């Protein structure tokens, strides 16, 4: 396993671009990732799948260099000995039990029969399927199938794990379970790439994110650092209450609030340049208003808004 | 958290008889007379599984181990449900029937060895070892090349690659250290092995049992062995040609039905066209389009039989080579593009 260069980063892209005819899939992406969990965020069509296809050797970059552990994945299958990949759309052999399925895939990595069975049982226990691994995969729920996919990606103890939308279509319990698995893998020192178009999913798994939009790399780094940068931009807070106009009077006099709107009946939208300060001021103002508040939302706390601000920031910059 | 806003579960009896819905909406509201049947399940705490990941310190095996695994899991499906290629029980049953039918001369040989005198000799000539019977065991048209071998091939190659195309399960291989050459060659070998087992093994069993049942001597073995080996070569070429054609069809489609019907159409269609042209124009040249007839022609030459075809043997041999090369070319090109966009 160690015949591959260990000193190279797990993932390295150097000015990688990919065109589909006249449509651009990836636009001059350069990044290096080593260790821990990294969330690849972006709306549909942002280039996440193109990035993963390039990493998995299924697409050849139009320009630039891709290296996995220092090796070009288009030219060699050697890096795949150290990679576990979970595709979003991939099907499995539904007629097999998950134990048989995982152990046969372990054997595709060259494990002996006994090793394959033992290791398969371990990874199936790890993803929480220890009590159902003698059941056919066709009888599993969507969440259980996702966990089988993760188990088959882990069976050969990979150093780099690529998970394409692993939480897609899962129920809340399965989500929590898969998130725990991903976090644990990151803590073990594995390099894990997780794609999603839902910010809060990634937020619960990792702080290290890469944001893609229209094939461009918008941001890379710590999520909180990116959010702090965005605090300089206007934010909105939406409050559902009995009498929004009375509440608005209190808020407009408050320092961090520079504007208010009434988007609907019983709704107050506050505009602020300092989200943290506005949230600090909220409880005392609500108590002072003596009103019943049914909900407080941050409409800007999603990926679309984040990308919108980032694009705005780039344009302004 | 907002003041006076308590969302704790302290008042909810999650381990007792009261459900969350009862807590939420209350009970004893004056409607006690009314009854309803509801699916009521006591709330319980979920089990927390052991989520500790253990590193594996073993060494992954070499390329041949991985390739053997691909081969094994494609052949395995005939016997168990552990294979990567799923065989419907009816398909398995049909393959078993074809295999048993291919062994049909063996009990007749045994029967002939039990009968004394002229009856035994007659049956022995009917079913015993000679050039015609050895040729017929592999290349006879009815029933083997009309009913058995094409059907067997169609059933085996049907989903061999088309299922991977349809379901995207080839990604399971290509995201591992398995290249497309290994994938293709192991699929080819697994089909070759299954067809070879039924066609060539039944031929071998037939020859061996003839010697055993009649207690033949070494001299007999020396006389017949070259003919037997020629038959083996003919059988291997037949298995190879049918495998190439079948897998090429399987690789260009997402439907196992298309591959199976396509194969049968090629085998029967070309034969019928050639037969009609022969009847109309009194020429056998069009048989070079029929894979079966090319194989039969070459097989007759190998086993030293009189040739049934008027056109030169070379035409059939070139046609066979051409069919195999074209089929393998299609197979390789289609597998190269699986799961890959190569603009």
mmCIF file with all atom_site columns, C-alpha atoms in Angstrom, chain A residues 1 18 20 56 58-60 74 77 80-81 83 85 90-93 95-96 100-101 104-105 107-113 115 119 122-123 125-128 147 152 154 156-158 177 180-181 184-185 188 190 286-287 296, chain B residues 2-3 5 49-62 65-66 68-70 72-74 76 81-86 163-164 166-180 339-343:
data_model
loop_
_atom_site.group_PDB
_atom_site.id
_atom_site.type_symbol
_atom_site.label_atom_id
_atom_site.label_alt_id
_atom_site.label_comp_id
_atom_site.label_asym_id
_atom_site.label_entity_id
_atom_site.label_seq_id
_atom_site.pdbx_PDB_ins_code
_atom_site.Cartn_x
_atom_site.Cartn_y
_atom_site.Cartn_z
_atom_site.occupancy
_atom_site.B_iso_or_equiv
_atom_site.pdbx_formal_charge
_atom_site.auth_seq_id
_atom_site.auth_comp_id
_atom_site.auth_asym_id
_atom_site.auth_atom_id
_atom_site.pdbx_PDB_model_num
ATOM 1   C CA . UNK A 1 1   ? 0.000   0.000   0.000   1.00 0.00 ? 1   UNK A CA 1
ATOM 2   C CA . UNK A 1 18  ? -13.004 21.283  -18.076 1.00 0.00 ? 18  UNK A CA 1
ATOM 3   C CA . UNK A 1 20  ? -18.132 20.381  -22.394 1.00 0.00 ? 20  UNK A CA 1
ATOM 4   C CA . UNK A 1 56  ? -12.069 9.357   -10.285 1.00 0.00 ? 56  UNK A CA 1
ATOM 5   C CA . UNK A 1 58  ? -13.842 9.311   -15.595 1.00 0.00 ? 58  UNK A CA 1
ATOM 6   C CA . UNK A 1 59  ? -13.236 12.666  -17.188 1.00 0.00 ? 59  UNK A CA 1
ATOM 7   C CA . UNK A 1 60  ? -10.037 14.026  -18.603 1.00 0.00 ? 60  UNK A CA 1
ATOM 8   C CA . UNK A 1 74  ? -6.514  9.437   -15.808 1.00 0.00 ? 74  UNK A CA 1
ATOM 9   C CA . UNK A 1 77  ? -5.584  3.064   -11.523 1.00 0.00 ? 77  UNK A CA 1
ATOM 10  C CA . UNK A 1 80  ? -7.608  3.772   -6.322  1.00 0.00 ? 80  UNK A CA 1
ATOM 11  C CA . UNK A 1 81  ? -5.976  1.316   -3.953  1.00 0.00 ? 81  UNK A CA 1
ATOM 12  C CA . UNK A 1 83  ? -9.390  5.725   -2.396  1.00 0.00 ? 83  UNK A CA 1
ATOM 13  C CA . UNK A 1 85  ? -15.630 6.421   -3.558  1.00 0.00 ? 85  UNK A CA 1
ATOM 14  C CA . UNK A 1 90  ? -24.475 4.101   -8.293  1.00 0.00 ? 90  UNK A CA 1
ATOM 15  C CA . UNK A 1 91  ? -26.590 0.963   -7.959  1.00 0.00 ? 91  UNK A CA 1
ATOM 16  C CA . UNK A 1 92  ? -25.681 -2.139  -6.015  1.00 0.00 ? 92  UNK A CA 1
ATOM 17  C CA . UNK A 1 93  ? -26.367 -5.836  -6.383  1.00 0.00 ? 93  UNK A CA 1
ATOM 18  C CA . UNK A 1 95  ? -29.903 -9.762  -4.589  1.00 0.00 ? 95  UNK A CA 1
ATOM 19  C CA . UNK A 1 96  ? -26.822 -10.017 -2.370  1.00 0.00 ? 96  UNK A CA 1
ATOM 20  C CA . UNK A 1 100 ? -21.587 -10.755 0.733   1.00 0.00 ? 100 UNK A CA 1
ATOM 21  C CA . UNK A 1 101 ? -21.624 -7.560  -1.304  1.00 0.00 ? 101 UNK A CA 1
ATOM 22  C CA . UNK A 1 104 ? -16.831 -9.493  -2.707  1.00 0.00 ? 104 UNK A CA 1
ATOM 23  C CA . UNK A 1 105 ? -15.814 -5.877  -3.273  1.00 0.00 ? 105 UNK A CA 1
ATOM 24  C CA . UNK A 1 107 ? -11.782 -9.157  -2.691  1.00 0.00 ? 107 UNK A CA 1
ATOM 25  C CA . UNK A 1 108 ? -11.595 -6.875  -5.720  1.00 0.00 ? 108 UNK A CA 1
ATOM 26  C CA . UNK A 1 109 ? -8.876  -5.105  -3.744  1.00 0.00 ? 109 UNK A CA 1
ATOM 27  C CA . UNK A 1 110 ? -7.035  -8.376  -3.355  1.00 0.00 ? 110 UNK A CA 1
ATOM 28  C CA . UNK A 1 111 ? -8.022  -9.360  0.203   1.00 0.00 ? 111 UNK A CA 1
ATOM 29  C CA . UNK A 1 112 ? -8.141  -13.021 1.109   1.00 0.00 ? 112 UNK A CA 1
ATOM 30  C CA . UNK A 1 113 ? -11.571 -14.524 1.776   1.00 0.00 ? 113 UNK A CA 1
ATOM 31  C CA . UNK A 1 115 ? -9.804  -10.998 5.661   1.00 0.00 ? 115 UNK A CA 1
ATOM 32  C CA . UNK A 1 119 ? -13.159 -6.528  7.480   1.00 0.00 ? 119 UNK A CA 1
ATOM 33  C CA . UNK A 1 122 ? -16.201 -4.416  10.919  1.00 0.00 ? 122 UNK A CA 1
ATOM 34  C CA . UNK A 1 123 ? -17.155 -1.686  8.449   1.00 0.00 ? 123 UNK A CA 1
ATOM 35  C CA . UNK A 1 125 ? -20.785 -2.526  12.259  1.00 0.00 ? 125 UNK A CA 1
ATOM 36  C CA . UNK A 1 126 ? -19.098 0.858   11.975  1.00 0.00 ? 126 UNK A CA 1
ATOM 37  C CA . UNK A 1 127 ? -21.879 2.249   9.797   1.00 0.00 ? 127 UNK A CA 1
ATOM 38  C CA . UNK A 1 128 ? -24.540 0.753   12.050  1.00 0.00 ? 128 UNK A CA 1
ATOM 39  C CA . UNK A 1 147 ? -24.554 3.336   4.633   1.00 0.00 ? 147 UNK A CA 1
ATOM 40  C CA . UNK A 1 152 ? -17.949 -0.539  0.631   1.00 0.00 ? 152 UNK A CA 1
ATOM 41  C CA . UNK A 1 154 ? -14.198 1.967   3.595   1.00 0.00 ? 154 UNK A CA 1
ATOM 42  C CA . UNK A 1 156 ? -10.030 -1.527  2.102   1.00 0.00 ? 156 UNK A CA 1
ATOM 43  C CA . UNK A 1 157 ? -9.033  1.150   4.638   1.00 0.00 ? 157 UNK A CA 1
ATOM 44  C CA . UNK A 1 158 ? -8.593  3.991   2.135   1.00 0.00 ? 158 UNK A CA 1
ATOM 45  C CA . UNK A 1 177 ? -25.648 8.303   11.656  1.00 0.00 ? 177 UNK A CA 1
ATOM 46  C CA . UNK A 1 180 ? -21.198 10.687  12.761  1.00 0.00 ? 180 UNK A CA 1
ATOM 47  C CA . UNK A 1 181 ? -19.404 8.212   10.503  1.00 0.00 ? 181 UNK A CA 1
ATOM 48  C CA . UNK A 1 184 ? -15.187 9.913   12.961  1.00 0.00 ? 184 UNK A CA 1
ATOM 49  C CA . UNK A 1 185 ? -13.274 9.218   9.726   1.00 0.00 ? 185 UNK A CA 1
ATOM 50  C CA . UNK A 1 188 ? -8.964  9.257   12.335  1.00 0.00 ? 188 UNK A CA 1
ATOM 51  C CA . UNK A 1 190 ? -8.479  10.268  6.736   1.00 0.00 ? 190 UNK A CA 1
ATOM 52  C CA . UNK A 1 286 ? -38.429 41.016  22.263  1.00 0.00 ? 286 UNK A CA 1
ATOM 53  C CA . UNK A 1 287 ? -38.932 40.995  26.029  1.00 0.00 ? 287 UNK A CA 1
ATOM 54  C CA . UNK A 1 296 ? -37.089 33.759  14.162  1.00 0.00 ? 296 UNK A CA 1
ATOM 55  C CA . UNK B 2 2   ? -36.208 32.704  24.480  1.00 0.00 ? 2   UNK B CA 1
ATOM 56  C CA . UNK B 2 3   ? -37.485 33.244  27.976  1.00 0.00 ? 3   UNK B CA 1
ATOM 57  C CA . UNK B 2 5   ? -40.085 28.923  26.043  1.00 0.00 ? 5   UNK B CA 1
ATOM 58  C CA . UNK B 2 49  ? -24.186 1.370   17.796  1.00 0.00 ? 49  UNK B CA 1
ATOM 59  C CA . UNK B 2 50  ? -20.470 1.047   18.306  1.00 0.00 ? 50  UNK B CA 1
ATOM 60  C CA . UNK B 2 51  ? -19.125 3.685   15.947  1.00 0.00 ? 51  UNK B CA 1
ATOM 61  C CA . UNK B 2 52  ? -15.415 3.127   16.242  1.00 0.00 ? 52  UNK B CA 1
ATOM 62  C CA . UNK B 2 53  ? -13.432 2.687   13.052  1.00 0.00 ? 53  UNK B CA 1
ATOM 63  C CA . UNK B 2 54  ? -10.547 0.277   13.144  1.00 0.00 ? 54  UNK B CA 1
ATOM 64  C CA . UNK B 2 55  ? -7.654  0.725   10.745  1.00 0.00 ? 55  UNK B CA 1
ATOM 65  C CA . UNK B 2 56  ? -6.763  -2.292  8.669   1.00 0.00 ? 56  UNK B CA 1
ATOM 66  C CA . UNK B 2 57  ? -3.072  -3.122  8.617   1.00 0.00 ? 57  UNK B CA 1
ATOM 67  C CA . UNK B 2 58  ? -3.110  -5.911  6.039   1.00 0.00 ? 58  UNK B CA 1
ATOM 68  C CA . UNK B 2 59  ? -1.493  -5.855  2.618   1.00 0.00 ? 59  UNK B CA 1
ATOM 69  C CA . UNK B 2 60  ? -3.729  -5.743  -0.435  1.00 0.00 ? 60  UNK B CA 1
ATOM 70  C CA . UNK B 2 61  ? -3.142  -8.575  -2.879  1.00 0.00 ? 61  UNK B CA 1
ATOM 71  C CA . UNK B 2 62  ? -1.678  -8.429  -6.385  1.00 0.00 ? 62  UNK B CA 1
ATOM 72  C CA . UNK B 2 65  ? -6.040  -11.919 -7.055  1.00 0.00 ? 65  UNK B CA 1
ATOM 73  C CA . UNK B 2 66  ? -8.268  -9.012  -8.025  1.00 0.00 ? 66  UNK B CA 1
ATOM 74  C CA . UNK B 2 68  ? -9.581  -13.884 -10.156 1.00 0.00 ? 68  UNK B CA 1
ATOM 75  C CA . UNK B 2 69  ? -12.170 -12.263 -7.919  1.00 0.00 ? 69  UNK B CA 1
ATOM 76  C CA . UNK B 2 70  ? -13.937 -10.663 -10.916 1.00 0.00 ? 70  UNK B CA 1
ATOM 77  C CA . UNK B 2 72  ? -15.118 -15.921 -9.721  1.00 0.00 ? 72  UNK B CA 1
ATOM 78  C CA . UNK B 2 73  ? -18.007 -13.636 -8.882  1.00 0.00 ? 73  UNK B CA 1
ATOM 79  C CA . UNK B 2 74  ? -19.333 -13.820 -12.424 1.00 0.00 ? 74  UNK B CA 1
ATOM 80  C CA . UNK B 2 76  ? -20.436 -17.975 -8.947  1.00 0.00 ? 76  UNK B CA 1
ATOM 81  C CA . UNK B 2 81  ? -26.786 -15.674 -4.962  1.00 0.00 ? 81  UNK B CA 1
ATOM 82  C CA . UNK B 2 82  ? -23.308 -14.344 -4.144  1.00 0.00 ? 82  UNK B CA 1
ATOM 83  C CA . UNK B 2 83  ? -22.354 -13.525 -7.696  1.00 0.00 ? 83  UNK B CA 1
ATOM 84  C CA . UNK B 2 84  ? -22.049 -10.121 -9.306  1.00 0.00 ? 84  UNK B CA 1
ATOM 85  C CA . UNK B 2 85  ? -24.046 -11.473 -12.256 1.00 0.00 ? 85  UNK B CA 1
ATOM 86  C CA . UNK B 2 86  ? -27.572 -12.423 -11.279 1.00 0.00 ? 86  UNK B CA 1
ATOM 87  C CA . UNK B 2 163 ? -26.656 -4.964  -16.786 1.00 0.00 ? 163 UNK B CA 1
ATOM 88  C CA . UNK B 2 164 ? -23.570 -2.940  -15.832 1.00 0.00 ? 164 UNK B CA 1
ATOM 89  C CA . UNK B 2 166 ? -28.005 -0.165  -17.366 1.00 0.00 ? 166 UNK B CA 1
ATOM 90  C CA . UNK B 2 167 ? -27.352 0.057   -13.624 1.00 0.00 ? 167 UNK B CA 1
ATOM 91  C CA . UNK B 2 168 ? -23.984 1.787   -13.621 1.00 0.00 ? 168 UNK B CA 1
ATOM 92  C CA . UNK B 2 169 ? -22.554 -1.059  -11.547 1.00 0.00 ? 169 UNK B CA 1
ATOM 93  C CA . UNK B 2 170 ? -19.359 -1.025  -13.614 1.00 0.00 ? 170 UNK B CA 1
ATOM 94  C CA . UNK B 2 171 ? -18.465 1.982   -11.437 1.00 0.00 ? 171 UNK B CA 1
ATOM 95  C CA . UNK B 2 172 ? -18.005 -0.514  -8.603  1.00 0.00 ? 172 UNK B CA 1
ATOM 96  C CA . UNK B 2 173 ? -15.068 -1.914  -10.567 1.00 0.00 ? 173 UNK B CA 1
ATOM 97  C CA . UNK B 2 174 ? -13.686 1.255   -12.089 1.00 0.00 ? 174 UNK B CA 1
ATOM 98  C CA . UNK B 2 175 ? -13.470 3.066   -8.749  1.00 0.00 ? 175 UNK B CA 1
ATOM 99  C CA . UNK B 2 176 ? -11.110 0.301   -7.661  1.00 0.00 ? 176 UNK B CA 1
ATOM 100 C CA . UNK B 2 177 ? -7.647  -0.543  -8.952  1.00 0.00 ? 177 UNK B CA 1
ATOM 101 C CA . UNK B 2 178 ? -9.136  -2.452  -11.876 1.00 0.00 ? 178 UNK B CA 1
ATOM 102 C CA . UNK B 2 179 ? -8.508  -1.288  -15.387 1.00 0.00 ? 179 UNK B CA 1
ATOM 103 C CA . UNK B 2 180 ? -10.787 -1.805  -18.343 1.00 0.00 ? 180 UNK B CA 1
ATOM 104 C CA . UNK B 2 339 ? -18.729 5.477   -17.224 1.00 0.00 ? 339 UNK B CA 1
ATOM 105 C CA . UNK B 2 340 ? -16.390 7.764   -19.099 1.00 0.00 ? 340 UNK B CA 1
ATOM 106 C CA . UNK B 2 341 ? -16.900 10.858  -21.187 1.00 0.00 ? 341 UNK B CA 1
ATOM 107 C CA . UNK B 2 342 ? -13.924 11.186  -23.469 1.00 0.00 ? 342 UNK B CA 1
ATOM 108 C CA . UNK B 2 343 ? -14.449 14.334  -25.449 1.00 0.00 ? 343 UNK B CA 1
#
